[in-house]
mmCIF file of C-alpha atoms in Angstrom:
data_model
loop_
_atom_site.group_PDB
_atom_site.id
_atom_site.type_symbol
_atom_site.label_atom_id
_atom_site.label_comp_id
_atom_site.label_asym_id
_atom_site.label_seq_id
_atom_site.Cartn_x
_atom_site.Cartn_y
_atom_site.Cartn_z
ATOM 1 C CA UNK A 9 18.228 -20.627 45.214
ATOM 2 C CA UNK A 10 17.055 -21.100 48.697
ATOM 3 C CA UNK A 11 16.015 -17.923 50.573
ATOM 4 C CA UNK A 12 16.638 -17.158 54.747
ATOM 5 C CA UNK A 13 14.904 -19.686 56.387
ATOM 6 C CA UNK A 14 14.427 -19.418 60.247
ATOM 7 C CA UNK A 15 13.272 -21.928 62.904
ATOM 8 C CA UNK A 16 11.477 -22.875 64.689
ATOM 9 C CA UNK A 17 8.224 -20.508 63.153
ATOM 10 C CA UNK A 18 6.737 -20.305 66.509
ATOM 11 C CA UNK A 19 8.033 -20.370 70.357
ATOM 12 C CA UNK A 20 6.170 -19.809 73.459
ATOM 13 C CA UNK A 21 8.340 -19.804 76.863
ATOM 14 C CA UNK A 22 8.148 -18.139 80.180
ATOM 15 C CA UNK A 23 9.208 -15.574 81.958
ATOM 16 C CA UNK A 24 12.931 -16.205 83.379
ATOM 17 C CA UNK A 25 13.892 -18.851 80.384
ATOM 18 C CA UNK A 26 16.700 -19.060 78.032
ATOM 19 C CA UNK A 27 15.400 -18.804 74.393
ATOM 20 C CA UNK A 28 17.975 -20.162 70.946
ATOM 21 C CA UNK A 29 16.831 -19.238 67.282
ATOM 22 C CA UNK A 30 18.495 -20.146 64.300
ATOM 23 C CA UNK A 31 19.147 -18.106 61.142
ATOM 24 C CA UNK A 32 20.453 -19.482 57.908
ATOM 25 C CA UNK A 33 21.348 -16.717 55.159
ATOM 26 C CA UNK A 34 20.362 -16.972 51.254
ATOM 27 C CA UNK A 35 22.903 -18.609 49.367
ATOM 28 C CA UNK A 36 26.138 -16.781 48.618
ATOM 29 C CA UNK A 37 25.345 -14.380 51.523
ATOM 30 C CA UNK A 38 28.014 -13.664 54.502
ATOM 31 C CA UNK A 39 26.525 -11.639 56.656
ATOM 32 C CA UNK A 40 23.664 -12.039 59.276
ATOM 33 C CA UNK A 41 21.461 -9.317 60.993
ATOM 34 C CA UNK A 42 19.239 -9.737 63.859
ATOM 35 C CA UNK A 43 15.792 -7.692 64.530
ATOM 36 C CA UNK A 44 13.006 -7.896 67.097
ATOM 37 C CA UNK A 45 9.790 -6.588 65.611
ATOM 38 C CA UNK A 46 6.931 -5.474 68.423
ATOM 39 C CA UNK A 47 3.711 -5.571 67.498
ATOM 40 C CA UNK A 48 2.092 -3.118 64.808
ATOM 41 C CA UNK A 49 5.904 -1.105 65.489
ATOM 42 C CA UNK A 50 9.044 -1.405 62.810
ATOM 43 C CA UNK A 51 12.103 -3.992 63.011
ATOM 44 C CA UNK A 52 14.370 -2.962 65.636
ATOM 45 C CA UNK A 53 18.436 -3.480 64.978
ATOM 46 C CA UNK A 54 19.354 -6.001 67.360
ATOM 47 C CA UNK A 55 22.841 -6.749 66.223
ATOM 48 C CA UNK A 56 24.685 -7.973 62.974
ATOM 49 C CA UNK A 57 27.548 -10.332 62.404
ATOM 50 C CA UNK A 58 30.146 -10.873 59.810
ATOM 51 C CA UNK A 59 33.206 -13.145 59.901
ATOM 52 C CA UNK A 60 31.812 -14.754 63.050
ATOM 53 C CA UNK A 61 31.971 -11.732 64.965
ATOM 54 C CA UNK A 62 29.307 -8.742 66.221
ATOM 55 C CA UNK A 63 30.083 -6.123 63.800
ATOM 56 C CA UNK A 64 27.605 -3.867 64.713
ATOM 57 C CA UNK A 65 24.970 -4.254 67.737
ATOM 58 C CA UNK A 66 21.765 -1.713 68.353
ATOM 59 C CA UNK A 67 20.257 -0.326 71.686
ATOM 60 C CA UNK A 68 19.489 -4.013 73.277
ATOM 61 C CA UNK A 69 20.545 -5.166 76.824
ATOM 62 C CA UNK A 70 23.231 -7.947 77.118
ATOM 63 C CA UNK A 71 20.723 -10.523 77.674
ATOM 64 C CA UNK A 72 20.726 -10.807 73.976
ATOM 65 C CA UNK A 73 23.871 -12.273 72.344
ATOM 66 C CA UNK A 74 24.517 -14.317 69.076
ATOM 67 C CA UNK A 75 27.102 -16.790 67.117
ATOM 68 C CA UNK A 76 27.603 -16.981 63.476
ATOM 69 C CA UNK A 77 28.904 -20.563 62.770
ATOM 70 C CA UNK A 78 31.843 -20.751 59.628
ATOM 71 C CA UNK A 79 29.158 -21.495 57.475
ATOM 72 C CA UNK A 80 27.404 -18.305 57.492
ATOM 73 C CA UNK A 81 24.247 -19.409 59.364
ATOM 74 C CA UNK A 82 23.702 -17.550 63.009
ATOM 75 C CA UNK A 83 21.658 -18.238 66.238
ATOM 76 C CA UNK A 84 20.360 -15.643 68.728
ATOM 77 C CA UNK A 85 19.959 -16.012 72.387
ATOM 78 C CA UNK A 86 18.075 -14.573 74.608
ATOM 79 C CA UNK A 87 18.494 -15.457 78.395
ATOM 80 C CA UNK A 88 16.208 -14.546 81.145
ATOM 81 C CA UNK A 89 13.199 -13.987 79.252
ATOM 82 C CA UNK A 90 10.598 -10.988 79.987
ATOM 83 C CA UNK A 91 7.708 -10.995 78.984
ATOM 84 C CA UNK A 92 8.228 -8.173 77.165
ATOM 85 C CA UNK A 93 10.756 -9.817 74.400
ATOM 86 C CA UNK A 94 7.262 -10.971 72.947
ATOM 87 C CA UNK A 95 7.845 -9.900 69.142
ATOM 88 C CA UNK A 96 8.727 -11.350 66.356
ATOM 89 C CA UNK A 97 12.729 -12.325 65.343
ATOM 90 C CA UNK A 98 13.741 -11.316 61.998
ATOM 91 C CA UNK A 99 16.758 -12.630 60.585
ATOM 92 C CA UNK A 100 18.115 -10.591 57.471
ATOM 93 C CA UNK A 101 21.228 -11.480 55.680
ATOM 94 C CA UNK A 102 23.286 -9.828 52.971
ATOM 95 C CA UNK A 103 26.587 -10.320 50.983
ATOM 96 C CA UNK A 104 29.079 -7.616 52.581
ATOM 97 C CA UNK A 105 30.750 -5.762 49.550
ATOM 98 C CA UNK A 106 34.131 -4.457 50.703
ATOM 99 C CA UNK A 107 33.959 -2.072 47.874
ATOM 100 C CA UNK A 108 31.111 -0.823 49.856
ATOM 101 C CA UNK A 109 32.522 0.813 52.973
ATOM 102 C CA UNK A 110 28.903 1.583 54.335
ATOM 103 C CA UNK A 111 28.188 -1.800 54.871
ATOM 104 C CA UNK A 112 24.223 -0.770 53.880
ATOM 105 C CA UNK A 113 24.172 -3.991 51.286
ATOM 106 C CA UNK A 114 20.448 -4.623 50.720
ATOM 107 C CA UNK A 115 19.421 -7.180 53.027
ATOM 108 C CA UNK A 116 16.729 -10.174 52.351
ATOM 109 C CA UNK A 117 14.557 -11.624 54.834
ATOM 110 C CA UNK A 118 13.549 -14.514 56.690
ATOM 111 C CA UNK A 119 10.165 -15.203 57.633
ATOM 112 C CA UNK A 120 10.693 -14.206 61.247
ATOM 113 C CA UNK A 121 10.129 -16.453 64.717
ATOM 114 C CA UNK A 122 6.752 -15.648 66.921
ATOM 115 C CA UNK A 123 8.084 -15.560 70.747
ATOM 116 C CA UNK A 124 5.600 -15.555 73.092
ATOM 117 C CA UNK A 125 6.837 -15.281 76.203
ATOM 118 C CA UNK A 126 3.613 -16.032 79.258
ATOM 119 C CA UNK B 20 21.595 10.151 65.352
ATOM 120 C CA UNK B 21 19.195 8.301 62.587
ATOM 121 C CA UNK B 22 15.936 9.055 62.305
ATOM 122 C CA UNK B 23 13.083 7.501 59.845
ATOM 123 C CA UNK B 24 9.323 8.920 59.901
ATOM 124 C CA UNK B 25 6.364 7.431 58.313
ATOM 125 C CA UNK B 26 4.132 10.157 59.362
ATOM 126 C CA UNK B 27 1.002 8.071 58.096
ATOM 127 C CA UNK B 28 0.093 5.290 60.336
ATOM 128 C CA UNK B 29 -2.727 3.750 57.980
ATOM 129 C CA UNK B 30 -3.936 4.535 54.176
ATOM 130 C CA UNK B 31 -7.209 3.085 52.828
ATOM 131 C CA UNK B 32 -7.830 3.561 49.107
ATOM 132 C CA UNK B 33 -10.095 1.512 46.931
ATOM 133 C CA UNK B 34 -8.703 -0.234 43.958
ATOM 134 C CA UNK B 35 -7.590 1.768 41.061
ATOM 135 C CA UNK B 36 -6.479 4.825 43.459
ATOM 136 C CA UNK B 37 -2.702 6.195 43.349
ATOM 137 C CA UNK B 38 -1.209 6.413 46.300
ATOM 138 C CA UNK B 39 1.922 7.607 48.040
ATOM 139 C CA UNK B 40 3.100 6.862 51.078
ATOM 140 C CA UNK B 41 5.885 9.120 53.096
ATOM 141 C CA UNK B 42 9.497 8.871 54.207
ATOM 142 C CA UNK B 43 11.188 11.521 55.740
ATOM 143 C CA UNK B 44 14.610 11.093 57.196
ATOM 144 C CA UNK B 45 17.319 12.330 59.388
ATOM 145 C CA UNK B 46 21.050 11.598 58.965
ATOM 146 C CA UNK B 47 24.610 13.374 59.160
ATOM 147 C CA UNK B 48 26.027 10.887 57.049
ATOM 148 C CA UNK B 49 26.859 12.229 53.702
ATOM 149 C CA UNK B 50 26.260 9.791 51.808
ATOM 150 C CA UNK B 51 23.686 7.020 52.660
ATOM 151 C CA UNK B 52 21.197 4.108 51.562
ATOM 152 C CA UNK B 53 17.423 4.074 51.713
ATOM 153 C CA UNK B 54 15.215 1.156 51.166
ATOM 154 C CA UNK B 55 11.857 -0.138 51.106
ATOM 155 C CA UNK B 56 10.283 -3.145 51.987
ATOM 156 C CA UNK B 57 6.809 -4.442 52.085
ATOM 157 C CA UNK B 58 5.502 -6.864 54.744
ATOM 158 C CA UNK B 59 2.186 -8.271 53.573
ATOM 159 C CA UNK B 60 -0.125 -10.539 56.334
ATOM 160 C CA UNK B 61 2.083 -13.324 56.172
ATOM 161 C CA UNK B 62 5.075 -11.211 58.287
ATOM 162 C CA UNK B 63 8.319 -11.333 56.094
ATOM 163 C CA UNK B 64 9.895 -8.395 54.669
ATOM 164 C CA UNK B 65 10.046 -8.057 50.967
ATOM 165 C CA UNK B 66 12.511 -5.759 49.663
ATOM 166 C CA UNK B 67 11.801 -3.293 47.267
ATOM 167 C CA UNK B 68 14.191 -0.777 46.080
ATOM 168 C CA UNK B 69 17.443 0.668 47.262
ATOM 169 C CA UNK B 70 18.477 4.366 46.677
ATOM 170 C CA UNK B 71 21.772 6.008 47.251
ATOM 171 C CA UNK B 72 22.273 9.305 48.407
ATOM 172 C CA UNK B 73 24.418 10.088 44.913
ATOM 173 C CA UNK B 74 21.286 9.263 42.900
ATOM 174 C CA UNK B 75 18.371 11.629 42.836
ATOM 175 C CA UNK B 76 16.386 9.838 39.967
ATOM 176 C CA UNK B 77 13.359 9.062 40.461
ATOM 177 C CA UNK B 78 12.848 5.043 40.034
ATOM 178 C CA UNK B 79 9.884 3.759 38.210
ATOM 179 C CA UNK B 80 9.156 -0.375 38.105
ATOM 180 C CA UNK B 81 5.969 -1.325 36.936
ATOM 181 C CA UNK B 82 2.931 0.267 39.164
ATOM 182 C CA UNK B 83 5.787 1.292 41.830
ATOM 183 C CA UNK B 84 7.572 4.902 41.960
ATOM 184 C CA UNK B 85 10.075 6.309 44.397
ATOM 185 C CA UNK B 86 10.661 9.854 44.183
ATOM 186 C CA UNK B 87 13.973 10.301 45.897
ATOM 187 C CA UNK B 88 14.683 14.453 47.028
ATOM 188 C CA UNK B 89 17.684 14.933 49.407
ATOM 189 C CA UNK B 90 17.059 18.772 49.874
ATOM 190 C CA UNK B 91 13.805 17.910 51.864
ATOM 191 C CA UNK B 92 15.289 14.428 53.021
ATOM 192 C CA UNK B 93 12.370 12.609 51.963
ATOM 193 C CA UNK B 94 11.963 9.163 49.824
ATOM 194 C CA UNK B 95 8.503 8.516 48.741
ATOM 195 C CA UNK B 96 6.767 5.397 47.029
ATOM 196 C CA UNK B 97 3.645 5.932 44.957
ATOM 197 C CA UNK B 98 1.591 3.353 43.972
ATOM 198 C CA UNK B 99 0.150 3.857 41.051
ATOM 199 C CA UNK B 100 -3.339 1.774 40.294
ATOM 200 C CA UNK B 101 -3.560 0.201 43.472
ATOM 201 C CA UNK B 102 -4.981 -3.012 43.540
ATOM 202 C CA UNK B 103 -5.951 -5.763 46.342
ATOM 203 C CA UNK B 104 -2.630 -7.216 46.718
ATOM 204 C CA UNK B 105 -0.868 -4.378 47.578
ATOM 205 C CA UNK B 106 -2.531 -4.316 51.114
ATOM 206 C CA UNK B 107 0.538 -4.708 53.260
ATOM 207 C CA UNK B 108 2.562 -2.799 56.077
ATOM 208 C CA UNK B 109 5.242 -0.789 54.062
ATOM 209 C CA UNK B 110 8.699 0.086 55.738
ATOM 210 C CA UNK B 111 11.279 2.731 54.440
ATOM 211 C CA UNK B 112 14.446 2.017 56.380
ATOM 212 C CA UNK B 113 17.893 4.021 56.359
ATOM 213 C CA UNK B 114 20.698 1.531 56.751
ATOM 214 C CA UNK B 115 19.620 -0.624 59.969
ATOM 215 C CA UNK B 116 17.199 2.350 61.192
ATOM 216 C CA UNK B 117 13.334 1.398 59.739
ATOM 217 C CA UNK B 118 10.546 3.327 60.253
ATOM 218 C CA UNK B 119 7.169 2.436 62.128
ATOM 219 C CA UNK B 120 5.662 1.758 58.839
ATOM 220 C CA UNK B 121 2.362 2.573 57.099
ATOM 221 C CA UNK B 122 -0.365 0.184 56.856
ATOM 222 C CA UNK B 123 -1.869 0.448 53.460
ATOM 223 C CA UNK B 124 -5.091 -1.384 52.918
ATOM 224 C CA UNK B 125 -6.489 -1.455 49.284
ATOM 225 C CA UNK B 126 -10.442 -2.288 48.907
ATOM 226 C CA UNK B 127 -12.145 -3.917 45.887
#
């Protein structure tokens, strides 16, 4: 049963660049969450989408925007890079129970992308 | 709003030791999810448990408790024998909202 794998493991770019990662969920999973982690802080929401659209997004500017392609698996871009959008990417993903109005299923984790942005 | 505190930035114990590490929490929702997920050295999250607001009882599996108390909003996670492996950054999180997380470091 293959877990949420993420690539690439490690980016560096500069300031003023366009940045694309790639998310694919844990089989049987729908739904795909984004979050940027700072160092030594927690995982901030970035956005989350479901049925190819952003269902929910967090406090981030529009420079960051995302797909989710029909089969499940997402990308998020990041366009004109600062270097403070050095953090690490998170990509969650989780089944979305309709019986489950909160939309809080538990979510599983990939191993995360290093940006370094110089 | 959503709120999630981990007052305790860092915990060292030495192997053997209990240990509990704080969540307190801020929500209007009435009724809610909290989690927990571990994030050793090697960066990805590990989840942990998930608690609903209906369900007060507290959760024991293995050397890991969660005592769950919605009249002081707070969702804590003892450890209970601590040993080297448990060295990792924990995170409580409420729906998409996680804490900063405590960094629990367990010595031989």
């Amino acid at each position: 049963d293959a877990g949420v794998t993420q690539s690439p493991t490690h980016l560096i770019k500069t300031r003023g660049q366009q940045v694309t990662l790639r998310c694919s969920p844990k089989s049987g999973h729908d739904t795909v969450s984004w979050y940027q982690q700072a160092l030594g802080q927690g995982p901030q929401f970035i956005f989350q989408y479901y049925e190819e659209e952003e269902r929910q997004r967090g406090n981030f500017p529009d420079r960051f925007s995302g797909h989710q392609f029909p089969n499940y698996s997402s990308e998020l871009n990041v366009n004109a890079l600062l270097l403070g959008d050095s953090a690490l990417y998170l990509c969650a993903s989780s089944l979305f129970t309709r019986r489950d109005l909160l939309s809080t299923d538990t979510q599983y984790f990939g191993p995360g992308t290093r940006l370094t942005v110089l | 709003a959503q709120k999630v505190t981990q007052a305790q930035t860092e915990i060292s114990v030495v192997e053997k030791e209990d240990v509990t590490l704080d969540c307190v929490y801020e929500t209007r929702d009435t009724t809610y999810y909290l989690f927990w997920y571990k994030q050793p050295p090697s960066g990805e999250l590990v989840f942990l448990i998930r608690r609903n607001s209906f369900d007060e009882q507290n959760e024991i599996s293995g050397r890991y408790s969660w005592n769950f108390q919605k009249s002081t909003s707070s969702f804590n996670f003892t450890i209970t024998a601590s040993q080297v492996v448990d060295s990792a950054v924990y995170f409580c999180a409420l729906k998409m909202r996680f804490g900063a997380g405590t960094r629990l470091t367990v010595k031989p």
